C-alpha cells in the first residue's frame, strides 16, 4: 500500500516568510510524528499526535513552530518568520495503534531558508 | 536526557567485507530500533531489538540492555548497504543516535 507522503519535497523561502509543510500518513495509522534532520543537530523529535489526545509538543524548538492534524489524518507543520537555522529536512512518520516496534517515515521535505 | 552515541562515525568498506556498528546509550531503555537511511534520505526500520539478538538475511543485531549497548552486524556487504545507520531509543519520541555513515565500494 501507499507509504507516508510529504509535500513539497523541496521548499526554498526567504528569511522572515511563513512556510507550511504537509504530511499524509499511512491510512489507518493513529500516531503521527514530525522530526527534523539538520547537519548540526542530527535527527530531532519535534511533535507527536496520538489519536484524539493533545499533541506532545515538547520537541518544538520555538513558538514559531506549530502543527495541526486534521480529522486524525493529514498533518501540517507551520514555521512562522523562518530563520536560516530552520533550514533542514523535515521528516514525518506514522504508526498504527498498539505498535511500538517501528515508525514508518516519509521521504521528507528539504527546507532552505535564504 | 538520555544520550545515544554511535561508532564509528564513518566506515568505508569494499564489497564483501563484514562490519560491526555500535550504539551506546546513557540510561536504561525499553525500546531500541536500528534504521537505515539510504542515499536518497529514506529512513527504513531494520530491527526492533530492546534486548537479545535478531537476524534478517545478512544483517543481525544484538542488544545488551544491562550494559547499555547495541550492535548491528553487516556481513558480506553490498553497495546497496551504503547510507547512514541510526539507532534510536524510545517508544514514541524517538531519540536518535549520531549515526554511522557507511560507504561500500565495488
mmCIF file of C-alpha atoms in Angstrom:
data_model
loop_
_atom_site.group_PDB
_atom_site.id
_atom_site.type_symbol
_atom_site.label_atom_id
_atom_site.label_comp_id
_atom_site.label_asym_id
_atom_site.label_seq_id
_atom_site.Cartn_x
_atom_site.Cartn_y
_atom_site.Cartn_z
ATOM 1 C CA UNK A 1 0.000 0.000 0.000
ATOM 2 C CA UNK A 2 0.909 3.661 -0.103
ATOM 3 C CA UNK A 3 3.513 4.884 2.320
ATOM 4 C CA UNK A 4 3.802 8.182 4.159
ATOM 5 C CA UNK A 5 3.877 11.054 1.716
ATOM 6 C CA UNK A 6 5.124 14.601 2.248
ATOM 7 C CA UNK A 7 4.860 17.750 0.233
ATOM 8 C CA UNK A 8 6.547 19.706 -1.070
ATOM 9 C CA UNK A 9 9.709 17.658 -1.483
ATOM 10 C CA UNK A 10 11.762 20.842 -1.600
ATOM 11 C CA UNK A 11 10.971 24.332 -0.392
ATOM 12 C CA UNK A 12 13.138 27.421 -0.734
ATOM 13 C CA UNK A 13 11.978 30.503 1.104
ATOM 14 C CA UNK A 14 13.272 33.854 2.200
ATOM 15 C CA UNK A 15 14.073 34.659 5.796
ATOM 16 C CA UNK A 16 11.013 36.014 7.578
ATOM 17 C CA UNK A 17 8.430 34.208 5.435
ATOM 18 C CA UNK A 18 5.997 31.598 6.759
ATOM 19 C CA UNK A 19 6.020 28.037 5.385
ATOM 20 C CA UNK A 20 3.657 25.080 5.608
ATOM 21 C CA UNK A 21 4.799 21.501 5.253
ATOM 22 C CA UNK A 22 2.294 18.708 4.697
ATOM 23 C CA UNK A 23 2.280 15.075 5.764
ATOM 24 C CA UNK A 24 -0.141 12.356 4.651
ATOM 25 C CA UNK A 25 0.292 9.349 6.961
ATOM 26 C CA UNK A 26 -0.438 5.767 6.054
ATOM 27 C CA UNK A 27 -4.192 5.226 6.091
ATOM 28 C CA UNK A 28 -5.408 3.968 9.456
ATOM 29 C CA UNK A 29 -2.286 4.943 11.362
ATOM 30 C CA UNK A 30 -3.298 6.673 14.566
ATOM 31 C CA UNK A 31 0.069 8.101 15.592
ATOM 32 C CA UNK A 32 1.907 10.779 13.615
ATOM 33 C CA UNK A 33 5.311 12.278 14.300
ATOM 34 C CA UNK A 34 7.414 15.145 13.000
ATOM 35 C CA UNK A 35 11.211 15.114 13.172
ATOM 36 C CA UNK A 36 13.867 17.446 11.879
ATOM 37 C CA UNK A 37 17.233 16.429 10.437
ATOM 38 C CA UNK A 38 19.953 19.047 10.224
ATOM 39 C CA UNK A 39 23.712 18.898 9.913
ATOM 40 C CA UNK A 40 24.363 20.448 13.266
ATOM 41 C CA UNK A 41 21.680 18.764 15.370
ATOM 42 C CA UNK A 42 21.175 15.362 13.770
ATOM 43 C CA UNK A 43 17.683 13.837 13.905
ATOM 44 C CA UNK A 44 15.438 15.524 16.489
ATOM 45 C CA UNK A 45 11.890 14.874 17.595
ATOM 46 C CA UNK A 46 9.530 17.835 17.157
ATOM 47 C CA UNK A 47 5.913 16.859 17.868
ATOM 48 C CA UNK A 48 3.713 13.775 18.217
ATOM 49 C CA UNK A 49 -0.023 13.217 17.682
ATOM 50 C CA UNK A 50 -1.824 10.152 19.029
ATOM 51 C CA UNK A 51 -5.484 9.768 18.119
ATOM 52 C CA UNK A 52 -7.636 12.434 19.742
ATOM 53 C CA UNK A 53 -5.204 13.151 22.572
ATOM 54 C CA UNK A 54 -3.493 16.500 22.963
ATOM 55 C CA UNK A 55 -0.278 16.517 20.947
ATOM 56 C CA UNK A 56 3.110 16.219 22.630
ATOM 57 C CA UNK A 57 4.826 19.443 21.585
ATOM 58 C CA UNK A 58 7.861 19.045 23.800
ATOM 59 C CA UNK A 59 10.340 18.981 20.900
ATOM 60 C CA UNK A 60 9.266 22.170 19.159
ATOM 61 C CA UNK A 61 12.291 24.499 19.232
ATOM 62 C CA UNK A 62 10.385 27.772 19.478
ATOM 63 C CA UNK A 63 6.898 29.264 19.392
ATOM 64 C CA UNK A 64 7.395 29.965 15.688
ATOM 65 C CA UNK A 65 6.743 26.258 15.120
ATOM 66 C CA UNK A 66 3.253 24.781 15.282
ATOM 67 C CA UNK A 67 1.490 21.739 13.888
ATOM 68 C CA UNK A 68 -2.044 20.558 13.348
ATOM 69 C CA UNK A 69 -3.577 17.248 12.490
ATOM 70 C CA UNK A 70 -6.996 17.438 10.912
ATOM 71 C CA UNK A 71 -9.515 14.614 11.113
ATOM 72 C CA UNK A 72 -6.919 12.277 12.555
ATOM 73 C CA UNK A 73 -5.155 12.091 9.210
ATOM 74 C CA UNK A 74 -3.261 14.822 7.361
ATOM 75 C CA UNK A 75 -0.870 16.992 9.354
ATOM 76 C CA UNK A 76 0.589 20.403 8.616
ATOM 77 C CA UNK A 77 3.750 21.757 10.212
ATOM 78 C CA UNK A 78 3.896 25.562 10.095
ATOM 79 C CA UNK A 79 7.008 27.613 10.644
ATOM 80 C CA UNK A 80 6.429 31.334 11.037
ATOM 81 C CA UNK A 81 9.008 34.030 10.351
ATOM 82 C CA UNK A 82 11.546 31.489 9.118
ATOM 83 C CA UNK A 83 15.188 31.860 10.095
ATOM 84 C CA UNK A 84 18.271 30.452 8.392
ATOM 85 C CA UNK A 85 18.751 27.976 11.235
ATOM 86 C CA UNK A 86 15.384 26.429 10.311
ATOM 87 C CA UNK A 87 16.994 25.031 7.160
ATOM 88 C CA UNK A 88 16.776 21.254 7.491
ATOM 89 C CA UNK A 89 14.969 18.181 6.239
ATOM 90 C CA UNK A 90 11.617 17.788 7.971
ATOM 91 C CA UNK A 91 10.543 14.162 8.277
ATOM 92 C CA UNK A 92 7.106 12.839 9.074
ATOM 93 C CA UNK A 93 6.385 9.343 10.382
ATOM 94 C CA UNK A 94 3.314 7.360 11.327
ATOM 95 C CA UNK A 95 2.486 4.083 13.011
ATOM 96 C CA UNK A 96 -0.637 2.045 13.733
ATOM 97 C CA UNK A 97 -2.201 1.852 17.173
ATOM 98 C CA UNK A 98 -0.633 -0.632 19.532
ATOM 99 C CA UNK A 99 2.642 -0.919 17.637
ATOM 100 C CA UNK A 100 5.815 0.317 19.297
ATOM 101 C CA UNK A 101 8.282 -1.591 17.178
ATOM 102 C CA UNK A 102 8.645 0.886 14.363
ATOM 103 C CA UNK A 103 7.660 4.159 12.784
ATOM 104 C CA UNK A 104 7.157 4.473 9.029
ATOM 105 C CA UNK A 105 8.930 7.516 7.653
ATOM 106 C CA UNK A 106 8.089 9.698 4.700
ATOM 107 C CA UNK A 107 10.671 10.968 2.202
ATOM 108 C CA UNK A 108 10.968 14.349 3.916
ATOM 109 C CA UNK A 109 10.730 17.985 2.901
ATOM 110 C CA UNK A 110 14.017 19.789 2.398
ATOM 111 C CA UNK A 111 13.604 23.372 3.600
ATOM 112 C CA UNK A 112 16.139 26.009 2.652
ATOM 113 C CA UNK A 113 15.848 29.474 4.163
ATOM 114 C CA UNK A 114 17.843 32.101 2.296
ATOM 115 C CA UNK B 1 18.051 13.419 28.882
ATOM 116 C CA UNK B 2 19.304 10.167 27.507
ATOM 117 C CA UNK B 3 22.363 10.333 25.260
ATOM 118 C CA UNK B 4 22.815 7.969 22.312
ATOM 119 C CA UNK B 5 26.235 7.683 20.746
ATOM 120 C CA UNK B 6 27.242 5.628 17.739
ATOM 121 C CA UNK B 7 30.592 4.460 16.479
ATOM 122 C CA UNK B 8 32.374 4.613 14.202
ATOM 123 C CA UNK B 9 31.067 7.854 12.656
ATOM 124 C CA UNK B 10 32.312 6.788 9.223
ATOM 125 C CA UNK B 11 33.076 3.433 7.698
ATOM 126 C CA UNK B 12 34.418 2.612 4.256
ATOM 127 C CA UNK B 13 34.304 -0.982 3.067
ATOM 128 C CA UNK B 14 34.943 -2.986 -0.029
ATOM 129 C CA UNK B 15 32.102 -5.167 -1.220
ATOM 130 C CA UNK B 16 32.090 -8.500 0.586
ATOM 131 C CA UNK B 17 33.573 -7.220 3.839
ATOM 132 C CA UNK B 18 31.887 -7.577 7.220
ATOM 133 C CA UNK B 19 31.328 -4.767 9.722
ATOM 134 C CA UNK B 20 30.064 -4.059 13.217
ATOM 135 C CA UNK B 21 28.339 -0.828 14.178
ATOM 136 C CA UNK B 22 27.909 0.104 17.808
ATOM 137 C CA UNK B 23 25.266 2.103 19.683
ATOM 138 C CA UNK B 24 25.791 3.161 23.309
ATOM 139 C CA UNK B 25 23.032 4.724 25.387
ATOM 140 C CA UNK B 26 23.396 6.513 28.692
ATOM 141 C CA UNK B 27 20.358 5.146 30.541
ATOM 142 C CA UNK B 28 18.185 2.058 30.577
ATOM 143 C CA UNK B 29 15.738 1.817 27.688
ATOM 144 C CA UNK B 30 12.677 -0.292 26.899
ATOM 145 C CA UNK B 31 12.831 0.120 23.162
ATOM 146 C CA UNK B 32 15.650 0.260 20.656
ATOM 147 C CA UNK B 33 15.483 0.299 16.902
ATOM 148 C CA UNK B 34 18.003 0.324 14.086
ATOM 149 C CA UNK B 35 17.285 2.312 10.918
ATOM 150 C CA UNK B 36 18.981 2.633 7.562
ATOM 151 C CA UNK B 37 18.823 5.959 5.730
ATOM 152 C CA UNK B 38 19.569 5.412 2.068
ATOM 153 C CA UNK B 39 21.461 7.973 -0.042
ATOM 154 C CA UNK B 40 18.116 9.493 -1.086
ATOM 155 C CA UNK B 41 17.197 10.162 2.530
ATOM 156 C CA UNK B 42 14.570 7.477 3.091
ATOM 157 C CA UNK B 43 14.625 6.014 6.620
ATOM 158 C CA UNK B 44 13.760 2.336 6.872
ATOM 159 C CA UNK B 45 13.422 0.345 10.057
ATOM 160 C CA UNK B 46 15.787 -2.632 10.176
ATOM 161 C CA UNK B 47 15.251 -4.068 13.635
ATOM 162 C CA UNK B 48 13.227 -3.545 16.765
ATOM 163 C CA UNK B 49 15.536 -5.010 19.370
ATOM 164 C CA UNK B 50 15.130 -3.905 23.007
ATOM 165 C CA UNK B 51 17.127 -6.977 24.073
ATOM 166 C CA UNK B 52 18.560 -10.180 22.660
ATOM 167 C CA UNK B 53 19.568 -10.994 19.106
ATOM 168 C CA UNK B 54 17.728 -10.941 15.798
ATOM 169 C CA UNK B 55 18.811 -11.787 12.292
ATOM 170 C CA UNK B 56 17.433 -10.796 8.918
ATOM 171 C CA UNK B 57 19.443 -12.082 5.991
ATOM 172 C CA UNK B 58 22.924 -10.561 6.024
ATOM 173 C CA UNK B 59 22.042 -8.264 8.912
ATOM 174 C CA UNK B 60 21.830 -9.105 12.561
ATOM 175 C CA UNK B 61 21.548 -7.077 15.732
ATOM 176 C CA UNK B 62 22.233 -7.672 19.395
ATOM 177 C CA UNK B 63 21.223 -5.514 22.340
ATOM 178 C CA UNK B 64 22.679 -5.979 25.819
ATOM 179 C CA UNK B 65 20.324 -3.761 27.747
ATOM 180 C CA UNK B 66 22.045 -4.259 31.100
ATOM 181 C CA UNK B 67 25.273 -2.911 29.626
ATOM 182 C CA UNK B 68 23.546 -0.200 27.597
ATOM 183 C CA UNK B 69 24.718 -1.001 24.110
ATOM 184 C CA UNK B 70 23.543 -2.497 20.871
ATOM 185 C CA UNK B 71 25.474 -3.838 17.895
ATOM 186 C CA UNK B 72 24.478 -4.090 14.246
ATOM 187 C CA UNK B 73 26.369 -6.634 12.157
ATOM 188 C CA UNK B 74 26.521 -6.423 8.387
ATOM 189 C CA UNK B 75 28.012 -9.432 6.654
ATOM 190 C CA UNK B 76 29.128 -9.715 3.014
ATOM 191 C CA UNK B 77 28.422 -6.020 2.466
ATOM 192 C CA UNK B 78 26.971 -4.821 -0.826
ATOM 193 C CA UNK B 79 26.991 -1.394 -2.457
ATOM 194 C CA UNK B 80 23.284 -1.131 -1.667
ATOM 195 C CA UNK B 81 24.164 -1.190 2.039
ATOM 196 C CA UNK B 82 25.629 2.304 1.684
ATOM 197 C CA UNK B 83 23.954 5.062 3.640
ATOM 198 C CA UNK B 84 23.669 6.129 7.255
ATOM 199 C CA UNK B 85 22.733 3.742 10.024
ATOM 200 C CA UNK B 86 20.959 5.117 13.077
ATOM 201 C CA UNK B 87 19.962 3.539 16.325
ATOM 202 C CA UNK B 88 17.040 5.130 18.149
ATOM 203 C CA UNK B 89 15.603 4.674 21.618
ATOM 204 C CA UNK B 90 12.165 5.470 22.987
ATOM 205 C CA UNK B 91 8.683 4.285 22.124
ATOM 206 C CA UNK B 92 7.153 7.463 20.727
ATOM 207 C CA UNK B 93 9.597 10.332 20.938
ATOM 208 C CA UNK B 94 12.489 8.591 19.281
ATOM 209 C CA UNK B 95 15.920 9.778 20.352
ATOM 210 C CA UNK B 96 18.294 9.077 17.514
ATOM 211 C CA UNK B 97 21.967 8.342 17.774
ATOM 212 C CA UNK B 98 24.649 10.278 15.972
ATOM 213 C CA UNK B 99 24.709 7.811 13.067
ATOM 214 C CA UNK B 100 27.340 5.787 11.217
ATOM 215 C CA UNK B 101 27.900 6.683 7.571
ATOM 216 C CA UNK B 102 28.758 3.560 5.590
ATOM 217 C CA UNK B 103 30.202 3.581 2.105
ATOM 218 C CA UNK B 104 30.604 0.266 0.295
ATOM 219 C CA UNK B 105 32.695 0.263 -2.857
ATOM 220 C CA UNK B 106 32.699 -2.455 -5.534
#
